[in-house]
């Protein structure tokens, strides 16, 4: 009998381990807690729920709690108004009598609109756990935080957590088209079903909103920056309003992109000149119409005079003229305008890395109060590594939004495992020296440096209709990490990865430790096998997938980004070259400009380096460059081995999926390495360093490999 029970128990455990998981639940899996001590602790502290108020947001907070506790503790929490009972969880704002009774008003005042605290307090003769905030949304954020503590198996016996988001607008940018496709999307089609809206509210919208709220993301630009004016027609505004209604309880505001030529395209005007009286009136009326349907509409995001998009330059007006006209239409309704700074002309001979700065820096102080300017993290285009965008710190009078890209356009799509927490950290903690040492980008964008009222951060979404949302199971971590860094730009990438792995996969240290290590090294590994030492934009031209340093085009050459010749490699951006270094503050300008002091990971970004140049290691530049490529490939092999070793510790579905993806990543890392090394060798004419095996094929072979799937 005993043996049979043991066998049944074994089978059950086995079933749990191999049970297929499809990844749909993201980091909100609420896996059953099997540790008896922990379960007992949680159960005893969360026996009763006290909620003295009602609203759609409080309702979703309650629903989430009930569902999560049911799953994790197999327990139904009972609702009561009796705060004197041991094991009460009291959640709410001052509108709740139970919270009002606790005399927390003074402390709450410091938490702002979205902050919260979770605290163990004495209530009568007992202790209770309190989640309190000024607004209902803060309560929801607090509930998700408590559930995160539990999902990551932390003690909640005596808690004192206070959180206030550092950045106000924490927004996902969806590059989704109205026809359901996604520009640079690698995880299926758009999750917005415009054909079915407004009548049908897909369950996905709710789960999307839950995931966002769980990490504090409070806005979503629903459509592509390469915009379609149709999204501003009445028909589409009604559909957008239905989505806004669905997302509202979760604190996610809706924004739209606005096509600059919309007054012509859907308004029947002859011009879209931002200084034309009819155009000004058209935008004002349009904004009134938008707010009629969506009273808490967030605002517009605009890409203008960039890559063929219409803009104020078409009428010889400045970006400030264009932005202000639309911003003034939004202002009476409380809306903001996010104006992108991704502007460059594809002109031979001009340094693209300098163009946005030259265009926008002189406009500092010329934008209306409700305008935020949105540069990408680097001045070229979401490269695996770039120098940071010199506009950060250089426009003190303008709130700047940092734009990150979660979708892996230049990082191997949804095939390569690249944890972007490390990248977020690198750029946010970068010191600009704008106001002396310590003027980090985090302080620029949080508004702390210049005391701006508005602040924002944007992430180009990596999700689509794939069952697991992001294609690669690990790409979910980038959505999660974006939320965490947006909330707190000082977040620790390792802690973020730790929590994500625990919630998404397992709390088992044998799994957690190696997998976290693999994640933390993954971005640098991709840089190593794609674009080491400051190389950039040498990927296949059209797709941005796979190597293409040889790409030639009448308007665009990969060569413009790497300048390989018989002397050396890299772009001279010092005073003898394009002098882009002058766009940075001291001491960075000097340090970037000196081949001896420039960080090695940006060497080729700023310098044309002779092949024989002696590196600090004593070895030649050529040898180091090649070894870096080989290191990248070796690191992917290590990632594969590390993953193989955790087999059996999680469900087979996700294990196998990641295993296959890593195998493909390994093949493609070799493709990158061999193609690039042979191509650069055709300029350096040098031997590969000792220990670097010759690529299996000739350069012509790598040049002929078509983009997979095309
Ligand atoms: O990275 C480039 C992409 C374009 C994109 C553009 C942008 C939406 O290749 O697809 O267009 O940037 O950011 O506007």
PDB file of N, CA, C and O in Angstrom, residues 279-342:
ATOM      1  N   UNK A 279      -5.449  74.130 -40.392  1.00  0.00           N
ATOM      2  CA  UNK A 279      -4.788  72.927 -39.858  1.00  0.00           C
ATOM      3  C   UNK A 279      -4.825  72.954 -38.322  1.00  0.00           C
ATOM      4  O   UNK A 279      -5.147  71.955 -37.666  1.00  0.00           O
ATOM      5  N   UNK A 280      -4.541  74.112 -37.778  1.00  0.00           N
ATOM      6  CA  UNK A 280      -4.565  74.260 -36.311  1.00  0.00           C
ATOM      7  C   UNK A 280      -5.968  73.911 -35.791  1.00  0.00           C
ATOM      8  O   UNK A 280      -6.131  73.176 -34.808  1.00  0.00           O
ATOM      9  N   UNK A 281      -6.964  74.429 -36.510  1.00  0.00           N
ATOM     10  CA  UNK A 281      -8.349  74.169 -36.100  1.00  0.00           C
ATOM     11  C   UNK A 281      -8.670  72.671 -36.230  1.00  0.00           C
ATOM     12  O   UNK A 281      -9.328  72.076 -35.380  1.00  0.00           O
ATOM     13  N   UNK A 282      -8.163  72.084 -37.298  1.00  0.00           N
ATOM     14  CA  UNK A 282      -8.457  70.666 -37.526  1.00  0.00           C
ATOM     15  C   UNK A 282      -7.921  69.811 -36.372  1.00  0.00           C
ATOM     16  O   UNK A 282      -8.633  68.956 -35.842  1.00  0.00           O
ATOM     17  N   UNK A 283      -6.684  70.066 -35.953  1.00  0.00           N
ATOM     18  CA  UNK A 283      -6.109  69.284 -34.845  1.00  0.00           C
ATOM     19  C   UNK A 283      -6.885  69.532 -33.549  1.00  0.00           C
ATOM     20  O   UNK A 283      -7.131  68.601 -32.776  1.00  0.00           O
ATOM     21  N   UNK A 284      -7.292  70.781 -33.336  1.00  0.00           N
ATOM     22  CA  UNK A 284      -8.040  71.082 -32.108  1.00  0.00           C
ATOM     23  C   UNK A 284      -9.358  70.308 -32.099  1.00  0.00           C
ATOM     24  O   UNK A 284      -9.738  69.695 -31.085  1.00  0.00           O
ATOM     25  N   UNK A 285     -10.050  70.314 -33.236  1.00  0.00           N
ATOM     26  CA  UNK A 285     -11.327  69.574 -33.310  1.00  0.00           C
ATOM     27  C   UNK A 285     -11.104  68.071 -33.165  1.00  0.00           C
ATOM     28  O   UNK A 285     -11.889  67.370 -32.531  1.00  0.00           O
ATOM     29  N   UNK A 286     -10.032  67.622 -33.774  1.00  0.00           N
ATOM     30  CA  UNK A 286      -9.749  66.172 -33.699  1.00  0.00           C
ATOM     31  C   UNK A 286      -9.496  65.766 -32.248  1.00  0.00           C
ATOM     32  O   UNK A 286     -10.011  64.755 -31.771  1.00  0.00           O
ATOM     33  N   UNK A 287      -8.725  66.586 -31.546  1.00  0.00           N
ATOM     34  CA  UNK A 287      -8.437  66.258 -30.140  1.00  0.00           C
ATOM     35  C   UNK A 287      -9.734  66.244 -29.330  1.00  0.00           C
ATOM     36  O   UNK A 287      -9.959  65.339 -28.508  1.00  0.00           O
ATOM     37  N   UNK A 288     -10.609  67.210 -29.582  1.00  0.00           N
ATOM     38  CA  UNK A 288     -11.885  67.242 -28.854  1.00  0.00           C
ATOM     39  C   UNK A 288     -12.676  65.965 -29.138  1.00  0.00           C
ATOM     40  O   UNK A 288     -13.256  65.351 -28.229  1.00  0.00           O
ATOM     41  N   UNK A 289     -12.652  65.545 -30.394  1.00  0.00           N
ATOM     42  CA  UNK A 289     -13.377  64.319 -30.760  1.00  0.00           C
ATOM     43  C   UNK A 289     -12.765  63.098 -30.053  1.00  0.00           C
ATOM     44  O   UNK A 289     -13.481  62.255 -29.508  1.00  0.00           O
ATOM     45  N   UNK A 290     -11.437  63.033 -30.037  1.00  0.00           N
ATOM     46  CA  UNK A 290     -10.772  61.893 -29.386  1.00  0.00           C
ATOM     47  C   UNK A 290     -11.189  61.825 -27.915  1.00  0.00           C
ATOM     48  O   UNK A 290     -11.558  60.761 -27.403  1.00  0.00           O
ATOM     49  N   UNK A 291     -11.159  62.980 -27.247  1.00  0.00           N
ATOM     50  CA  UNK A 291     -11.482  62.980 -25.813  1.00  0.00           C
ATOM     51  C   UNK A 291     -12.966  62.755 -25.550  1.00  0.00           C
ATOM     52  O   UNK A 291     -13.347  62.328 -24.462  1.00  0.00           O
ATOM     53  N   UNK A 292     -13.780  63.021 -26.558  1.00  0.00           N
ATOM     54  CA  UNK A 292     -15.201  62.707 -26.410  1.00  0.00           C
ATOM     55  C   UNK A 292     -15.364  61.187 -26.258  1.00  0.00           C
ATOM     56  O   UNK A 292     -16.133  60.698 -25.428  1.00  0.00           O
ATOM     57  N   UNK A 293     -14.613  60.442 -27.033  1.00  0.00           N
ATOM     58  CA  UNK A 293     -14.723  58.979 -26.970  1.00  0.00           C
ATOM     59  C   UNK A 293     -13.873  58.383 -25.841  1.00  0.00           C
ATOM     60  O   UNK A 293     -14.230  57.366 -25.259  1.00  0.00           O
ATOM     61  N   UNK A 294     -12.733  59.014 -25.597  1.00  0.00           N
ATOM     62  CA  UNK A 294     -11.805  58.440 -24.593  1.00  0.00           C
ATOM     63  C   UNK A 294     -11.398  59.561 -23.641  1.00  0.00           C
ATOM     64  O   UNK A 294     -10.370  60.230 -23.835  1.00  0.00           O
ATOM     65  N   UNK A 295     -12.164  59.795 -22.593  1.00  0.00           N
ATOM     66  CA  UNK A 295     -11.938  60.961 -21.735  1.00  0.00           C
ATOM     67  C   UNK A 295     -10.553  61.000 -21.088  1.00  0.00           C
ATOM     68  O   UNK A 295     -10.048  62.070 -20.791  1.00  0.00           O
ATOM     69  N   UNK A 296      -9.941  59.827 -20.881  1.00  0.00           N
ATOM     70  CA  UNK A 296      -8.612  59.833 -20.258  1.00  0.00           C
ATOM     71  C   UNK A 296      -7.531  59.436 -21.259  1.00  0.00           C
ATOM     72  O   UNK A 296      -6.506  58.858 -20.890  1.00  0.00           O
ATOM     73  N   UNK A 297      -7.757  59.751 -22.508  1.00  0.00           N
ATOM     74  CA  UNK A 297      -6.782  59.460 -23.565  1.00  0.00           C
ATOM     75  C   UNK A 297      -5.412  60.044 -23.185  1.00  0.00           C
ATOM     76  O   UNK A 297      -5.325  61.164 -22.681  1.00  0.00           O
ATOM     77  N   UNK A 298      -4.343  59.271 -23.436  1.00  0.00           N
ATOM     78  CA  UNK A 298      -3.016  59.720 -23.002  1.00  0.00           C
ATOM     79  C   UNK A 298      -2.429  60.823 -23.870  1.00  0.00           C
ATOM     80  O   UNK A 298      -1.895  61.809 -23.371  1.00  0.00           O
ATOM     81  N   UNK A 299      -2.524  60.652 -25.176  1.00  0.00           N
ATOM     82  CA  UNK A 299      -1.958  61.640 -26.086  1.00  0.00           C
ATOM     83  C   UNK A 299      -1.478  60.983 -27.364  1.00  0.00           C
ATOM     84  O   UNK A 299      -1.787  59.816 -27.639  1.00  0.00           O
ATOM     85  N   UNK A 300      -0.699  61.757 -28.139  1.00  0.00           N
ATOM     86  CA  UNK A 300      -0.205  61.248 -29.426  1.00  0.00           C
ATOM     87  C   UNK A 300       1.306  61.026 -29.392  1.00  0.00           C
ATOM     88  O   UNK A 300       2.031  61.720 -28.663  1.00  0.00           O
ATOM     89  N   UNK A 301       1.738  60.100 -30.234  1.00  0.00           N
ATOM     90  CA  UNK A 301       3.161  59.893 -30.503  1.00  0.00           C
ATOM     91  C   UNK A 301       3.350  60.164 -31.999  1.00  0.00           C
ATOM     92  O   UNK A 301       2.578  59.662 -32.819  1.00  0.00           O
ATOM     93  N   UNK A 302       4.365  60.955 -32.343  1.00  0.00           N
ATOM     94  CA  UNK A 302       4.532  61.331 -33.755  1.00  0.00           C
ATOM     95  C   UNK A 302       5.956  61.054 -34.244  1.00  0.00           C
ATOM     96  O   UNK A 302       6.934  61.424 -33.591  1.00  0.00           O
ATOM     97  N   UNK A 303       6.020  60.394 -35.392  1.00  0.00           N
ATOM     98  CA  UNK A 303       7.286  60.256 -36.118  1.00  0.00           C
ATOM     99  C   UNK A 303       7.155  61.162 -37.337  1.00  0.00           C
ATOM    100  O   UNK A 303       6.279  60.934 -38.180  1.00  0.00           O
ATOM    101  N   UNK A 304       7.968  62.189 -37.406  1.00  0.00           N
ATOM    102  CA  UNK A 304       7.811  63.152 -38.493  1.00  0.00           C
ATOM    103  C   UNK A 304       9.137  63.390 -39.201  1.00  0.00           C
ATOM    104  O   UNK A 304      10.195  63.409 -38.567  1.00  0.00           O
ATOM    105  N   UNK A 305       9.047  63.559 -40.514  1.00  0.00           N
ATOM    106  CA  UNK A 305      10.237  63.796 -41.336  1.00  0.00           C
ATOM    107  C   UNK A 305      11.350  62.809 -41.033  1.00  0.00           C
ATOM    108  O   UNK A 305      12.514  63.177 -40.828  1.00  0.00           O
ATOM    109  N   UNK A 306      10.957  61.574 -40.971  1.00  0.00           N
ATOM    110  CA  UNK A 306      11.923  60.513 -40.735  1.00  0.00           C
ATOM    111  C   UNK A 306      11.526  59.337 -41.607  1.00  0.00           C
ATOM    112  O   UNK A 306      10.350  58.964 -41.629  1.00  0.00           O
ATOM    113  N   UNK A 307      12.478  58.818 -42.340  1.00  0.00           N
ATOM    114  CA  UNK A 307      12.247  57.644 -43.184  1.00  0.00           C
ATOM    115  C   UNK A 307      10.972  57.787 -44.018  1.00  0.00           C
ATOM    116  O   UNK A 307      10.147  56.887 -44.079  1.00  0.00           O
ATOM    117  N   UNK A 308      10.803  58.930 -44.618  1.00  0.00           N
ATOM    118  CA  UNK A 308       9.692  59.109 -45.556  1.00  0.00           C
ATOM    119  C   UNK A 308       8.382  59.545 -44.937  1.00  0.00           C
ATOM    120  O   UNK A 308       7.400  59.784 -45.641  1.00  0.00           O
ATOM    121  N   UNK A 309       8.340  59.660 -43.615  1.00  0.00           N
ATOM    122  CA  UNK A 309       7.089  60.111 -42.992  1.00  0.00           C
ATOM    123  C   UNK A 309       6.917  61.621 -43.203  1.00  0.00           C
ATOM    124  O   UNK A 309       7.888  62.366 -43.197  1.00  0.00           O
ATOM    125  N   UNK A 310       5.659  62.055 -43.369  1.00  0.00           N
ATOM    126  CA  UNK A 310       5.426  63.494 -43.513  1.00  0.00           C
ATOM    127  C   UNK A 310       5.766  64.236 -42.230  1.00  0.00           C
ATOM    128  O   UNK A 310       5.803  63.636 -41.150  1.00  0.00           O
ATOM    129  N   UNK A 311       5.989  65.530 -42.336  1.00  0.00           N
ATOM    130  CA  UNK A 311       6.326  66.298 -41.128  1.00  0.00           C
ATOM    131  C   UNK A 311       6.380  67.778 -41.434  1.00  0.00           C
ATOM    132  O   UNK A 311       6.171  68.197 -42.581  1.00  0.00           O
ATOM    133  N   UNK A 312       6.681  68.567 -40.428  1.00  0.00           N
ATOM    134  CA  UNK A 312       6.682  70.020 -40.600  1.00  0.00           C
ATOM    135  C   UNK A 312       7.726  70.501 -41.609  1.00  0.00           C
ATOM    136  O   UNK A 312       7.537  71.538 -42.247  1.00  0.00           O
ATOM    137  N   UNK A 313       8.800  69.713 -41.765  1.00  0.00           N
ATOM    138  CA  UNK A 313       9.837  70.075 -42.731  1.00  0.00           C
ATOM    139  C   UNK A 313       9.278  70.170 -44.150  1.00  0.00           C
ATOM    140  O   UNK A 313       9.817  70.902 -44.988  1.00  0.00           O
ATOM    141  N   UNK A 314       8.189  69.467 -44.423  1.00  0.00           N
ATOM    142  CA  UNK A 314       7.584  69.518 -45.763  1.00  0.00           C
ATOM    143  C   UNK A 314       7.095  70.937 -46.071  1.00  0.00           C
ATOM    144  O   UNK A 314       6.839  71.278 -47.215  1.00  0.00           O
ATOM    145  N   UNK A 315       6.898  71.721 -45.008  1.00  0.00           N
ATOM    146  CA  UNK A 315       6.400  73.102 -45.184  1.00  0.00           C
ATOM    147  C   UNK A 315       7.437  74.110 -44.692  1.00  0.00           C
ATOM    148  O   UNK A 315       7.103  75.239 -44.351  1.00  0.00           O
ATOM    149  N   UNK A 316       8.672  73.639 -44.615  1.00  0.00           N
ATOM    150  CA  UNK A 316       9.783  74.473 -44.137  1.00  0.00           C
ATOM    151  C   UNK A 316       9.544  74.974 -42.704  1.00  0.00           C
ATOM    152  O   UNK A 316       9.927  76.081 -42.337  1.00  0.00           O
ATOM    153  N   UNK A 317       8.862  74.196 -41.923  1.00  0.00           N
ATOM    154  CA  UNK A 317       8.655  74.532 -40.505  1.00  0.00           C
ATOM    155  C   UNK A 317       9.563  73.642 -39.668  1.00  0.00           C
ATOM    156  O   UNK A 317       9.971  72.570 -40.110  1.00  0.00           O
ATOM    157  N   UNK A 318       9.797  74.048 -38.427  1.00  0.00           N
ATOM    158  CA  UNK A 318      10.677  73.261 -37.564  1.00  0.00           C
ATOM    159  C   UNK A 318       9.880  72.149 -36.863  1.00  0.00           C
ATOM    160  O   UNK A 318       8.639  72.165 -36.848  1.00  0.00           O
ATOM    161  N   UNK A 319      10.625  71.248 -36.249  1.00  0.00           N
ATOM    162  CA  UNK A 319       9.974  70.200 -35.459  1.00  0.00           C
ATOM    163  C   UNK A 319       9.170  70.824 -34.320  1.00  0.00           C
ATOM    164  O   UNK A 319       8.123  70.313 -33.941  1.00  0.00           O
ATOM    165  N   UNK A 320       9.659  71.935 -33.775  1.00  0.00           N
ATOM    166  CA  UNK A 320       8.922  72.585 -32.677  1.00  0.00           C
ATOM    167  C   UNK A 320       7.591  73.141 -33.197  1.00  0.00           C
ATOM    168  O   UNK A 320       6.552  72.994 -32.535  1.00  0.00           O
ATOM    169  N   UNK A 321       7.608  73.736 -34.383  1.00  0.00           N
ATOM    170  CA  UNK A 321       6.345  74.238 -34.959  1.00  0.00           C
ATOM    171  C   UNK A 321       5.342  73.095 -35.086  1.00  0.00           C
ATOM    172  O   UNK A 321       4.163  73.228 -34.735  1.00  0.00           O
ATOM    173  N   UNK A 322       5.836  71.987 -35.605  1.00  0.00           N
ATOM    174  CA  UNK A 322       4.945  70.840 -35.830  1.00  0.00           C
ATOM    175  C   UNK A 322       4.418  70.282 -34.515  1.00  0.00           C
ATOM    176  O   UNK A 322       3.212  70.052 -34.354  1.00  0.00           O
ATOM    177  N   UNK A 323       5.327  70.094 -33.577  1.00  0.00           N
ATOM    178  CA  UNK A 323       4.927  69.490 -32.299  1.00  0.00           C
ATOM    179  C   UNK A 323       3.953  70.399 -31.555  1.00  0.00           C
ATOM    180  O   UNK A 323       2.938  69.941 -31.016  1.00  0.00           O
ATOM    181  N   UNK A 324       4.243  71.691 -31.548  1.00  0.00           N
ATOM    182  CA  UNK A 324       3.416  72.595 -30.737  1.00  0.00           C
ATOM    183  C   UNK A 324       1.975  72.699 -31.228  1.00  0.00           C
ATOM    184  O   UNK A 324       1.044  72.809 -30.420  1.00  0.00           O
ATOM    185  N   UNK A 325       1.793  72.659 -32.525  1.00  0.00           N
ATOM    186  CA  UNK A 325       0.415  72.730 -33.043  1.00  0.00           C
ATOM    187  C   UNK A 325      -0.411  71.561 -32.513  1.00  0.00           C
ATOM    188  O   UNK A 325      -1.538  71.738 -32.039  1.00  0.00           O
ATOM    189  N   UNK A 326       0.165  70.380 -32.560  1.00  0.00           N
ATOM    190  CA  UNK A 326      -0.602  69.207 -32.095  1.00  0.00           C
ATOM    191  C   UNK A 326      -0.699  69.225 -30.569  1.00  0.00           C
ATOM    192  O   UNK A 326      -1.749  68.919 -29.992  1.00  0.00           O
ATOM    193  N   UNK A 327       0.383  69.638 -29.919  1.00  0.00           N
ATOM    194  CA  UNK A 327       0.372  69.683 -28.448  1.00  0.00           C
ATOM    195  C   UNK A 327      -0.691  70.658 -27.943  1.00  0.00           C
ATOM    196  O   UNK A 327      -1.368  70.395 -26.947  1.00  0.00           O
ATOM    197  N   UNK A 328      -0.844  71.780 -28.630  1.00  0.00           N
ATOM    198  CA  UNK A 328      -1.838  72.774 -28.193  1.00  0.00           C
ATOM    199  C   UNK A 328      -3.256  72.242 -28.335  1.00  0.00           C
ATOM    200  O   UNK A 328      -4.160  72.633 -27.594  1.00  0.00           O
ATOM    201  N   UNK A 329      -3.447  71.360 -29.283  1.00  0.00           N
ATOM    202  CA  UNK A 329      -4.779  70.763 -29.441  1.00  0.00           C
ATOM    203  C   UNK A 329      -5.067  69.819 -28.270  1.00  0.00           C
ATOM    204  O   UNK A 329      -6.197  69.714 -27.787  1.00  0.00           O
ATOM    205  N   UNK A 330      -4.013  69.162 -27.793  1.00  0.00           N
ATOM    206  CA  UNK A 330      -4.190  68.178 -26.711  1.00  0.00           C
ATOM    207  C   UNK A 330      -4.255  68.830 -25.332  1.00  0.00           C
ATOM    208  O   UNK A 330      -4.910  68.319 -24.414  1.00  0.00           O
ATOM    209  N   UNK A 331      -3.573  69.961 -25.202  1.00  0.00           N
ATOM    210  CA  UNK A 331      -3.388  70.566 -23.871  1.00  0.00           C
ATOM    211  C   UNK A 331      -4.680  70.792 -23.080  1.00  0.00           C
ATOM    212  O   UNK A 331      -4.734  70.429 -21.898  1.00  0.00           O
ATOM    213  N   UNK A 332      -5.734  71.358 -23.697  1.00  0.00           N
ATOM    214  CA  UNK A 332      -6.935  71.611 -22.883  1.00  0.00           C
ATOM    215  C   UNK A 332      -7.532  70.334 -22.296  1.00  0.00           C
ATOM    216  O   UNK A 332      -8.296  70.376 -21.332  1.00  0.00           O
ATOM    217  N   UNK A 333      -7.185  69.197 -22.881  1.00  0.00           N
ATOM    218  CA  UNK A 333      -7.753  67.928 -22.412  1.00  0.00           C
ATOM    219  C   UNK A 333      -6.777  67.178 -21.498  1.00  0.00           C
ATOM    220  O   UNK A 333      -7.047  66.052 -21.085  1.00  0.00           O
ATOM    221  N   UNK A 334      -5.629  67.754 -21.256  1.00  0.00           N
ATOM    222  CA  UNK A 334      -4.652  67.099 -20.380  1.00  0.00           C
ATOM    223  C   UNK A 334      -3.773  66.082 -21.088  1.00  0.00           C
ATOM    224  O   UNK A 334      -3.074  65.306 -20.443  1.00  0.00           O
ATOM    225  N   UNK A 335      -3.773  66.096 -22.420  1.00  0.00           N
ATOM    226  CA  UNK A 335      -2.979  65.102 -23.156  1.00  0.00           C
ATOM    227  C   UNK A 335      -1.544  65.559 -23.387  1.00  0.00           C
ATOM    228  O   UNK A 335      -1.234  66.748 -23.324  1.00  0.00           O
ATOM    229  N   UNK A 336      -0.675  64.617 -23.639  1.00  0.00           N
ATOM    230  CA  UNK A 336       0.722  64.952 -23.942  1.00  0.00           C
ATOM    231  C   UNK A 336       1.047  64.557 -25.379  1.00  0.00           C
ATOM    232  O   UNK A 336       0.369  63.726 -25.985  1.00  0.00           O
ATOM    233  N   UNK A 337       2.108  65.157 -25.876  1.00  0.00           N
ATOM    234  CA  UNK A 337       2.582  64.812 -27.208  1.00  0.00           C
ATOM    235  C   UNK A 337       4.001  64.284 -27.089  1.00  0.00           C
ATOM    236  O   UNK A 337       4.880  64.971 -26.549  1.00  0.00           O
ATOM    237  N   UNK A 338       4.200  63.066 -27.580  1.00  0.00           N
ATOM    238  CA  UNK A 338       5.557  62.523 -27.595  1.00  0.00           C
ATOM    239  C   UNK A 338       6.067  62.609 -29.037  1.00  0.00           C
ATOM    240  O   UNK A 338       5.438  62.045 -29.943  1.00  0.00           O
ATOM    241  N   UNK A 339       7.108  63.370 -29.209  1.00  0.00           N
ATOM    242  CA  UNK A 339       7.632  63.662 -30.547  1.00  0.00           C
ATOM    243  C   UNK A 339       8.949  62.941 -30.689  1.00  0.00           C
ATOM    244  O   UNK A 339       9.866  63.145 -29.885  1.00  0.00           O
ATOM    245  N   UNK A 340       9.053  62.067 -31.693  1.00  0.00           N
ATOM    246  CA  UNK A 340      10.275  61.268 -31.792  1.00  0.00           C
ATOM    247  C   UNK A 340      11.444  62.061 -32.358  1.00  0.00           C
ATOM    248  O   UNK A 340      11.265  62.916 -33.228  1.00  0.00           O
ATOM    249  N   UNK A 341      12.631  61.758 -31.843  1.00  0.00           N
ATOM    250  CA  UNK A 341      13.838  62.439 -32.329  1.00  0.00           C
ATOM    251  C   UNK A 341      14.624  61.530 -33.278  1.00  0.00           C
ATOM    252  O   UNK A 341      15.776  61.820 -33.594  1.00  0.00           O
ATOM    253  N   UNK A 342      14.010  60.437 -33.708  1.00  0.00           N
ATOM    254  CA  UNK A 342      14.682  59.520 -34.645  1.00  0.00           C
ATOM    255  C   UNK A 342      14.573  60.113 -36.046  1.00  0.00           C
ATOM    256  O   UNK A 342      13.693  59.777 -36.832  1.00  0.00           O
TER     257      UNK A 342
END
